[in-house]
Amino acid sequence: MPDLRGTTITWLGHATVLVQSAAGTGVLIDPFIEHSPTYPKDFKLPGKLDLVLVTHGHFDHIADAIPVAAKHHAKVVSIVEITDFLEKKGVKNTQGMNYGGSFKHADVTITMVEAKHSSSIQDGENVLYGGNPAGFILHIENGPTLYHAGDTSVFSDMKLIAELYAPELGMLPIGDNYTMGPKAAALAAKYLLLKTVLPIHYGTFPVLTGTPAELTALLEGSSIEVLQMKPGESV
Ligand code: NI
Ligand code: MN
């Protein structure tokens, strides 16, 4: 098990992850709740959420951002094109960012990094430009530095992410088809110099075939630990 110095990470199925720092800051990433086949329906989010991070505009990442932000009075953090869209939909508290930029909230510093994917927003019948897709670094004071990759393939500039931010735990998509699969995720974990991988974005739909067992087998002989969690479980 990773030593997270009081930070708790709860995987909520798909790319949805709740991070709670020792000091009590609550961050929910890519809320996909109501229509997610794997969200643990009996799970109760904490009453207080500080930040909702949205990696890109696809439905399985942005779906519940508006209701969750409203209910929990959270600030929504995303690329500027998405926060502009959310503001037009009535979200008042937003932080628009772009690649390389950082933003500090209490004991958590959020940095937006690139992701190799696409991004658009389905708004009723219309498909809107969603800016570029992103990943996030979460640097927690007196705690760990975490990386949520969003939806991405592997890219060699993950070495830059390691050099600049040194995340110890990475939440990496492994499901294949829309993102990297286990083979590329194993290389990503090595480029990122991770200690621990929390596999995400697999098993939600039949097309997302990659498994943590495959990733574990591919990383055998390395020092990188792969967490095998069920939706709703925490480390
Ligand atoms: Ni996507
Ligand atoms: Mn996705």
PDB file of C-alpha atoms and ligand atoms in Angstrom:
ATOM      1  CA  MET A   1       0.000   0.000   0.000  1.00  0.00           C
ATOM      2  CA  PRO A   2       1.290   3.504  -0.785  1.00  0.00           C
ATOM      3  CA  ASP A   3       2.240   5.839   2.071  1.00  0.00           C
ATOM      4  CA  LEU A   4      -0.044   8.821   1.428  1.00  0.00           C
ATOM      5  CA  ARG A   5       0.644  10.681   4.740  1.00  0.00           C
ATOM      6  CA  GLY A   6      -2.992  11.093   5.667  1.00  0.00           C
ATOM      7  CA  THR A   7      -4.377  11.703   2.185  1.00  0.00           C
ATOM      8  CA  THR A   8      -7.225   9.377   1.170  1.00  0.00           C
ATOM      9  CA  ILE A   9      -7.923   8.393  -2.442  1.00  0.00           C
ATOM     10  CA  THR A  10     -11.249   6.767  -3.298  1.00  0.00           C
ATOM     11  CA  TRP A  11     -11.855   5.312  -6.750  1.00  0.00           C
ATOM     12  CA  LEU A  12     -15.506   5.750  -7.751  1.00  0.00           C
ATOM     13  CA  GLY A  13     -15.426   3.802 -10.998  1.00  0.00           C
ATOM     14  CA  HIS A  14     -14.335   4.912 -14.476  1.00  0.00           C
ATOM     15  CA  ALA A  15     -12.175   8.090 -14.193  1.00  0.00           C
ATOM     16  CA  THR A  16     -13.990   9.401 -11.122  1.00  0.00           C
ATOM     17  CA  VAL A  17     -11.683   9.799  -8.117  1.00  0.00           C
ATOM     18  CA  LEU A  18     -12.160  11.528  -4.754  1.00  0.00           C
ATOM     19  CA  VAL A  19      -9.019  12.889  -3.075  1.00  0.00           C
ATOM     20  CA  GLN A  20      -9.206  14.096   0.532  1.00  0.00           C
ATOM     21  CA  SER A  21      -6.135  15.670   2.104  1.00  0.00           C
ATOM     22  CA  ALA A  22      -5.149  15.259   5.738  1.00  0.00           C
ATOM     23  CA  ALA A  23      -6.104  18.907   6.271  1.00  0.00           C
ATOM     24  CA  GLY A  24      -9.614  18.217   4.973  1.00  0.00           C
ATOM     25  CA  THR A  25      -9.534  19.555   1.421  1.00  0.00           C
ATOM     26  CA  GLY A  26     -11.878  17.557  -0.821  1.00  0.00           C
ATOM     27  CA  VAL A  27     -11.217  17.237  -4.562  1.00  0.00           C
ATOM     28  CA  LEU A  28     -13.458  15.255  -6.926  1.00  0.00           C
ATOM     29  CA  ILE A  29     -12.058  14.484 -10.375  1.00  0.00           C
ATOM     30  CA  ASP A  30     -14.210  13.772 -13.469  1.00  0.00           C
ATOM     31  CA  PRO A  31     -17.579  13.191 -11.805  1.00  0.00           C
ATOM     32  CA  PHE A  32     -19.468  10.517 -13.783  1.00  0.00           C
ATOM     33  CA  ILE A  33     -22.166   9.453 -11.377  1.00  0.00           C
ATOM     34  CA  GLU A  34     -25.785   9.182 -12.465  1.00  0.00           C
ATOM     35  CA  HIS A  35     -25.228   7.370 -15.760  1.00  0.00           C
ATOM     36  CA  SER A  36     -22.063   5.491 -14.847  1.00  0.00           C
ATOM     37  CA  PRO A  37     -22.594   1.703 -14.853  1.00  0.00           C
ATOM     38  CA  THR A  38     -19.880   1.285 -12.195  1.00  0.00           C
ATOM     39  CA  TYR A  39     -20.348   4.238  -9.817  1.00  0.00           C
ATOM     40  CA  PRO A  40     -21.091   2.809  -6.336  1.00  0.00           C
ATOM     41  CA  LYS A  41     -24.630   4.100  -5.971  1.00  0.00           C
ATOM     42  CA  ASP A  42     -24.679   3.780  -2.169  1.00  0.00           C
ATOM     43  CA  PHE A  43     -21.505   5.875  -1.794  1.00  0.00           C
ATOM     44  CA  LYS A  44     -22.053   9.218  -0.077  1.00  0.00           C
ATOM     45  CA  LEU A  45     -19.796  12.047  -1.169  1.00  0.00           C
ATOM     46  CA  PRO A  46     -18.562  14.173   1.755  1.00  0.00           C
ATOM     47  CA  GLY A  47     -20.736  17.206   2.459  1.00  0.00           C
ATOM     48  CA  LYS A  48     -17.825  19.538   1.812  1.00  0.00           C
ATOM     49  CA  LEU A  49     -16.069  19.470  -1.542  1.00  0.00           C
ATOM     50  CA  ASP A  50     -13.616  22.227  -2.393  1.00  0.00           C
ATOM     51  CA  LEU A  51     -12.772  21.506  -6.004  1.00  0.00           C
ATOM     52  CA  VAL A  52     -14.253  19.586  -8.925  1.00  0.00           C
ATOM     53  CA  LEU A  53     -11.642  18.956 -11.628  1.00  0.00           C
ATOM     54  CA  VAL A  54     -12.739  18.191 -15.196  1.00  0.00           C
ATOM     55  CA  THR A  55     -10.053  16.787 -17.528  1.00  0.00           C
ATOM     56  CA  HIS A  56     -12.026  17.241 -20.769  1.00  0.00           C
ATOM     57  CA  GLY A  57     -15.481  17.704 -22.210  1.00  0.00           C
ATOM     58  CA  HIS A  58     -16.503  14.127 -23.006  1.00  0.00           C
ATOM     59  CA  PHE A  59     -19.695  13.023 -21.302  1.00  0.00           C
ATOM     60  CA  ASP A  60     -18.063  10.318 -19.177  1.00  0.00           C
ATOM     61  CA  HIS A  61     -15.924  13.023 -17.490  1.00  0.00           C
ATOM     62  CA  ILE A  62     -18.069  16.160 -17.302  1.00  0.00           C
ATOM     63  CA  ALA A  63     -21.505  14.519 -16.868  1.00  0.00           C
ATOM     64  CA  ASP A  64     -22.185  15.415 -13.225  1.00  0.00           C
ATOM     65  CA  ALA A  65     -19.899  18.438 -12.790  1.00  0.00           C
ATOM     66  CA  ILE A  66     -22.740  20.965 -12.701  1.00  0.00           C
ATOM     67  CA  PRO A  67     -24.999  19.254 -10.129  1.00  0.00           C
ATOM     68  CA  VAL A  68     -22.100  18.183  -7.902  1.00  0.00           C
ATOM     69  CA  ALA A  69     -20.537  21.657  -7.901  1.00  0.00           C
ATOM     70  CA  ALA A  70     -23.893  23.213  -7.028  1.00  0.00           C
ATOM     71  CA  LYS A  71     -24.735  20.733  -4.273  1.00  0.00           C
ATOM     72  CA  HIS A  72     -21.289  20.831  -2.655  1.00  0.00           C
ATOM     73  CA  HIS A  73     -20.508  24.531  -3.315  1.00  0.00           C
ATOM     74  CA  ALA A  74     -17.299  23.516  -5.076  1.00  0.00           C
ATOM     75  CA  LYS A  75     -15.134  25.460  -7.493  1.00  0.00           C
ATOM     76  CA  VAL A  76     -14.917  23.792 -10.922  1.00  0.00           C
ATOM     77  CA  VAL A  77     -11.409  23.675 -12.386  1.00  0.00           C
ATOM     78  CA  SER A  78     -10.884  22.923 -16.079  1.00  0.00           C
ATOM     79  CA  ILE A  79      -9.428  24.262 -19.300  1.00  0.00           C
ATOM     80  CA  VAL A  80     -10.777  27.758 -20.080  1.00  0.00           C
ATOM     81  CA  GLU A  81     -13.062  26.635 -22.921  1.00  0.00           C
ATOM     82  CA  ILE A  82     -14.855  24.278 -20.542  1.00  0.00           C
ATOM     83  CA  THR A  83     -15.120  26.734 -17.638  1.00  0.00           C
ATOM     84  CA  ASP A  84     -16.516  29.321 -20.113  1.00  0.00           C
ATOM     85  CA  PHE A  85     -19.153  26.752 -21.145  1.00  0.00           C
ATOM     86  CA  LEU A  86     -19.976  25.918 -17.534  1.00  0.00           C
ATOM     87  CA  GLU A  87     -20.335  29.616 -16.645  1.00  0.00           C
ATOM     88  CA  LYS A  88     -22.869  29.980 -19.475  1.00  0.00           C
ATOM     89  CA  LYS A  89     -24.738  27.082 -17.865  1.00  0.00           C
ATOM     90  CA  GLY A  90     -24.880  28.965 -14.570  1.00  0.00           C
ATOM     91  CA  VAL A  91     -21.823  27.656 -12.694  1.00  0.00           C
ATOM     92  CA  LYS A  92     -20.564  30.684 -10.761  1.00  0.00           C
ATOM     93  CA  ASN A  93     -17.384  29.467  -9.119  1.00  0.00           C
ATOM     94  CA  THR A  94     -14.827  28.372 -11.705  1.00  0.00           C
ATOM     95  CA  GLN A  95     -11.090  28.393 -12.313  1.00  0.00           C
ATOM     96  CA  GLY A  96     -10.162  28.319 -15.996  1.00  0.00           C
ATOM     97  CA  MET A  97      -6.629  27.115 -16.622  1.00  0.00           C
ATOM     98  CA  ASN A  98      -4.342  25.937 -19.375  1.00  0.00           C
ATOM     99  CA  TYR A  99      -1.281  23.724 -19.796  1.00  0.00           C
ATOM    100  CA  GLY A 100       1.602  24.409 -17.427  1.00  0.00           C
ATOM    101  CA  GLY A 101      -0.393  26.658 -15.123  1.00  0.00           C
ATOM    102  CA  SER A 102      -0.878  26.098 -11.416  1.00  0.00           C
ATOM    103  CA  PHE A 103      -3.510  27.205  -8.944  1.00  0.00           C
ATOM    104  CA  LYS A 104      -3.414  26.832  -5.173  1.00  0.00           C
ATOM    105  CA  HIS A 105      -6.425  26.104  -2.989  1.00  0.00           C
ATOM    106  CA  ALA A 106      -5.665  25.714   0.740  1.00  0.00           C
ATOM    107  CA  ASP A 107      -3.093  22.889   0.975  1.00  0.00           C
ATOM    108  CA  VAL A 108      -3.563  21.592  -2.585  1.00  0.00           C
ATOM    109  CA  THR A 109      -1.803  22.983  -5.658  1.00  0.00           C
ATOM    110  CA  ILE A 110      -3.354  21.954  -8.975  1.00  0.00           C
ATOM    111  CA  THR A 111      -1.276  22.015 -12.167  1.00  0.00           C
ATOM    112  CA  MET A 112      -2.775  21.382 -15.584  1.00  0.00           C
ATOM    113  CA  VAL A 113      -0.713  19.198 -17.913  1.00  0.00           C
ATOM    114  CA  GLU A 114      -1.287  17.912 -21.415  1.00  0.00           C
ATOM    115  CA  ALA A 115      -3.135  14.777 -22.476  1.00  0.00           C
ATOM    116  CA  LYS A 116      -3.157  13.153 -25.925  1.00  0.00           C
ATOM    117  CA  HIS A 117      -6.837  12.751 -26.680  1.00  0.00           C
ATOM    118  CA  SER A 118      -9.697  14.855 -28.080  1.00  0.00           C
ATOM    119  CA  SER A 119     -12.252  17.048 -26.364  1.00  0.00           C
ATOM    120  CA  SER A 120     -15.690  18.332 -27.234  1.00  0.00           C
ATOM    121  CA  ILE A 121     -18.854  19.037 -25.300  1.00  0.00           C
ATOM    122  CA  GLN A 122     -22.221  17.562 -26.188  1.00  0.00           C
ATOM    123  CA  ASP A 123     -24.781  20.276 -25.433  1.00  0.00           C
ATOM    124  CA  GLY A 124     -28.178  18.870 -26.374  1.00  0.00           C
ATOM    125  CA  GLU A 125     -28.110  18.545 -30.182  1.00  0.00           C
ATOM    126  CA  ASN A 126     -24.929  20.617 -30.503  1.00  0.00           C
ATOM    127  CA  VAL A 127     -21.301  19.577 -30.253  1.00  0.00           C
ATOM    128  CA  LEU A 128     -19.162  22.401 -28.874  1.00  0.00           C
ATOM    129  CA  TYR A 129     -15.414  23.011 -28.993  1.00  0.00           C
ATOM    130  CA  GLY A 130     -13.942  21.887 -25.676  1.00  0.00           C
ATOM    131  CA  GLY A 131     -10.378  23.189 -25.938  1.00  0.00           C
ATOM    132  CA  ASN A 132      -7.587  20.695 -25.359  1.00  0.00           C
ATOM    133  CA  PRO A 133      -7.911  17.668 -23.089  1.00  0.00           C
ATOM    134  CA  ALA A 134      -5.836  17.759 -19.918  1.00  0.00           C
ATOM    135  CA  GLY A 135      -4.416  15.862 -16.997  1.00  0.00           C
ATOM    136  CA  PHE A 136      -3.873  17.234 -13.490  1.00  0.00           C
ATOM    137  CA  ILE A 137      -1.064  17.190 -10.950  1.00  0.00           C
ATOM    138  CA  LEU A 138      -2.261  17.515  -7.341  1.00  0.00           C
ATOM    139  CA  HIS A 139       0.554  18.597  -5.045  1.00  0.00           C
ATOM    140  CA  ILE A 140      -0.591  18.244  -1.443  1.00  0.00           C
ATOM    141  CA  GLU A 141       1.343  20.079   1.278  1.00  0.00           C
ATOM    142  CA  ASN A 142       2.773  17.622   3.819  1.00  0.00           C
ATOM    143  CA  GLY A 143       1.335  14.887   1.617  1.00  0.00           C
ATOM    144  CA  PRO A 144       1.871  13.168  -1.695  1.00  0.00           C
ATOM    145  CA  THR A 145       1.972  14.495  -5.236  1.00  0.00           C
ATOM    146  CA  LEU A 146      -0.610  12.760  -7.419  1.00  0.00           C
ATOM    147  CA  TYR A 147      -1.255  12.672 -11.172  1.00  0.00           C
ATOM    148  CA  HIS A 148      -4.622  12.090 -12.826  1.00  0.00           C
ATOM    149  CA  ALA A 149      -3.887  11.548 -16.516  1.00  0.00           C
ATOM    150  CA  GLY A 150      -7.430  12.080 -17.811  1.00  0.00           C
ATOM    151  CA  ASP A 151      -7.980  10.230 -21.082  1.00  0.00           C
ATOM    152  CA  THR A 152      -4.684   9.877 -22.909  1.00  0.00           C
ATOM    153  CA  SER A 153      -2.314   7.702 -24.844  1.00  0.00           C
ATOM    154  CA  VAL A 154       1.244   7.415 -23.603  1.00  0.00           C
ATOM    155  CA  PHE A 155       3.519  10.311 -24.617  1.00  0.00           C
ATOM    156  CA  SER A 156       7.230  10.762 -24.077  1.00  0.00           C
ATOM    157  CA  ASP A 157       6.749  14.173 -22.434  1.00  0.00           C
ATOM    158  CA  MET A 158       5.469  12.232 -19.427  1.00  0.00           C
ATOM    159  CA  LYS A 159       9.207  12.325 -18.616  1.00  0.00           C
ATOM    160  CA  LEU A 160       8.855  16.114 -18.296  1.00  0.00           C
ATOM    161  CA  ILE A 161       5.957  15.614 -15.881  1.00  0.00           C
ATOM    162  CA  ALA A 162       8.222  13.365 -13.789  1.00  0.00           C
ATOM    163  CA  GLU A 163      11.070  15.892 -13.893  1.00  0.00           C
ATOM    164  CA  LEU A 164       8.939  18.912 -13.012  1.00  0.00           C
ATOM    165  CA  TYR A 165       6.399  17.489 -10.552  1.00  0.00           C
ATOM    166  CA  ALA A 166       7.608  14.026  -9.462  1.00  0.00           C
ATOM    167  CA  PRO A 167       4.207  12.456  -8.825  1.00  0.00           C
ATOM    168  CA  GLU A 168       4.449   9.287  -6.737  1.00  0.00           C
ATOM    169  CA  LEU A 169       0.995   7.914  -7.530  1.00  0.00           C
ATOM    170  CA  GLY A 170      -0.549   8.048 -10.989  1.00  0.00           C
ATOM    171  CA  MET A 171      -4.176   7.446 -11.903  1.00  0.00           C
ATOM    172  CA  LEU A 172      -3.750   6.095 -15.428  1.00  0.00           C
ATOM    173  CA  PRO A 173      -6.374   4.938 -17.927  1.00  0.00           C
ATOM    174  CA  ILE A 174      -5.811   1.317 -18.969  1.00  0.00           C
ATOM    175  CA  GLY A 175      -9.082   0.344 -20.686  1.00  0.00           C
ATOM    176  CA  ASP A 176      -7.831   0.626 -24.272  1.00  0.00           C
ATOM    177  CA  ASN A 177      -9.905   1.664 -27.333  1.00  0.00           C
ATOM    178  CA  TYR A 178     -10.457   5.328 -26.286  1.00  0.00           C
ATOM    179  CA  THR A 179      -7.214   5.602 -24.258  1.00  0.00           C
ATOM    180  CA  MET A 180      -4.004   3.685 -23.804  1.00  0.00           C
ATOM    181  CA  GLY A 181      -4.242   0.049 -22.794  1.00  0.00           C
ATOM    182  CA  PRO A 182      -2.103  -1.842 -20.268  1.00  0.00           C
ATOM    183  CA  LYS A 183       1.033  -2.120 -22.445  1.00  0.00           C
ATOM    184  CA  ALA A 184       1.275   1.637 -23.033  1.00  0.00           C
ATOM    185  CA  ALA A 185       0.210   2.372 -19.452  1.00  0.00           C
ATOM    186  CA  ALA A 186       3.111   0.239 -18.182  1.00  0.00           C
ATOM    187  CA  LEU A 187       5.505   2.364 -20.248  1.00  0.00           C
ATOM    188  CA  ALA A 188       3.781   5.533 -18.989  1.00  0.00           C
ATOM    189  CA  ALA A 189       4.285   4.423 -15.379  1.00  0.00           C
ATOM    190  CA  LYS A 190       7.996   3.994 -16.106  1.00  0.00           C
ATOM    191  CA  TYR A 191       8.312   7.373 -17.885  1.00  0.00           C
ATOM    192  CA  LEU A 192       6.563   8.984 -14.903  1.00  0.00           C
ATOM    193  CA  LEU A 193       8.831   7.213 -12.365  1.00  0.00           C
ATOM    194  CA  LEU A 194       5.731   6.298 -10.361  1.00  0.00           C
ATOM    195  CA  LYS A 195       5.769   4.272  -7.174  1.00  0.00           C
ATOM    196  CA  THR A 196       2.083   3.363  -7.486  1.00  0.00           C
ATOM    197  CA  VAL A 197      -0.495   3.164 -10.283  1.00  0.00           C
ATOM    198  CA  LEU A 198      -4.220   3.390  -9.670  1.00  0.00           C
ATOM    199  CA  PRO A 199      -5.733   1.999 -12.897  1.00  0.00           C
ATOM    200  CA  ILE A 200      -8.822   3.864 -14.110  1.00  0.00           C
ATOM    201  CA  HIS A 201     -11.081   4.045 -17.200  1.00  0.00           C
ATOM    202  CA  TYR A 202     -11.489   0.270 -17.600  1.00  0.00           C
ATOM    203  CA  GLY A 203     -14.356  -2.183 -17.188  1.00  0.00           C
ATOM    204  CA  THR A 204     -17.047   0.495 -17.375  1.00  0.00           C
ATOM    205  CA  PHE A 205     -18.202  -0.557 -20.828  1.00  0.00           C
ATOM    206  CA  PRO A 206     -17.436  -3.808 -22.731  1.00  0.00           C
ATOM    207  CA  VAL A 207     -15.112  -1.984 -25.145  1.00  0.00           C
ATOM    208  CA  LEU A 208     -12.773  -0.992 -22.256  1.00  0.00           C
ATOM    209  CA  THR A 209     -11.030  -4.360 -22.077  1.00  0.00           C
ATOM    210  CA  GLY A 210      -7.719  -3.606 -20.330  1.00  0.00           C
ATOM    211  CA  THR A 211      -7.349  -4.992 -16.807  1.00  0.00           C
ATOM    212  CA  PRO A 212      -5.215  -4.236 -13.740  1.00  0.00           C
ATOM    213  CA  ALA A 213      -4.022  -7.871 -13.848  1.00  0.00           C
ATOM    214  CA  GLU A 214      -2.507  -7.266 -17.297  1.00  0.00           C
ATOM    215  CA  LEU A 215      -0.824  -4.075 -16.078  1.00  0.00           C
ATOM    216  CA  THR A 216       0.504  -5.881 -12.996  1.00  0.00           C
ATOM    217  CA  ALA A 217       1.987  -8.644 -15.156  1.00  0.00           C
ATOM    218  CA  LEU A 218       3.631  -6.089 -17.448  1.00  0.00           C
ATOM    219  CA  LEU A 219       5.210  -4.267 -14.484  1.00  0.00           C
ATOM    220  CA  GLU A 220       6.500  -7.431 -12.838  1.00  0.00           C
ATOM    221  CA  GLY A 221      10.149  -7.030 -11.951  1.00  0.00           C
ATOM    222  CA  SER A 222       9.796  -3.246 -11.589  1.00  0.00           C
ATOM    223  CA  SER A 223       9.271  -1.560  -8.217  1.00  0.00           C
ATOM    224  CA  ILE A 224       5.939  -0.067  -9.362  1.00  0.00           C
ATOM    225  CA  GLU A 225       2.895  -1.218  -7.410  1.00  0.00           C
ATOM    226  CA  VAL A 226      -0.496  -1.573  -9.139  1.00  0.00           C
ATOM    227  CA  LEU A 227      -3.563  -1.026  -6.957  1.00  0.00           C
ATOM    228  CA  GLN A 228      -6.505  -3.323  -7.679  1.00  0.00           C
ATOM    229  CA  MET A 229      -9.509  -1.552  -6.228  1.00  0.00           C
ATOM    230  CA  LYS A 230     -13.266  -1.931  -6.506  1.00  0.00           C
ATOM    231  CA  PRO A 231     -15.368   1.213  -7.054  1.00  0.00           C
ATOM    232  CA  GLY A 232     -15.957   2.808  -3.658  1.00  0.00           C
ATOM    233  CA  GLU A 233     -12.737   1.497  -2.099  1.00  0.00           C
ATOM    234  CA  SER A 234     -10.100   3.820  -0.651  1.00  0.00           C
ATOM    235  CA  VAL A 235      -6.367   3.885  -0.017  1.00  0.00           C
TER     236      VAL A 235
HETATM  237 NI    NI B   1     -12.563  11.133 -23.501  1.00  0.00          NI
HETATM  238 MN    MN B   2     -13.357   8.861 -21.318  1.00  0.00          MN
END
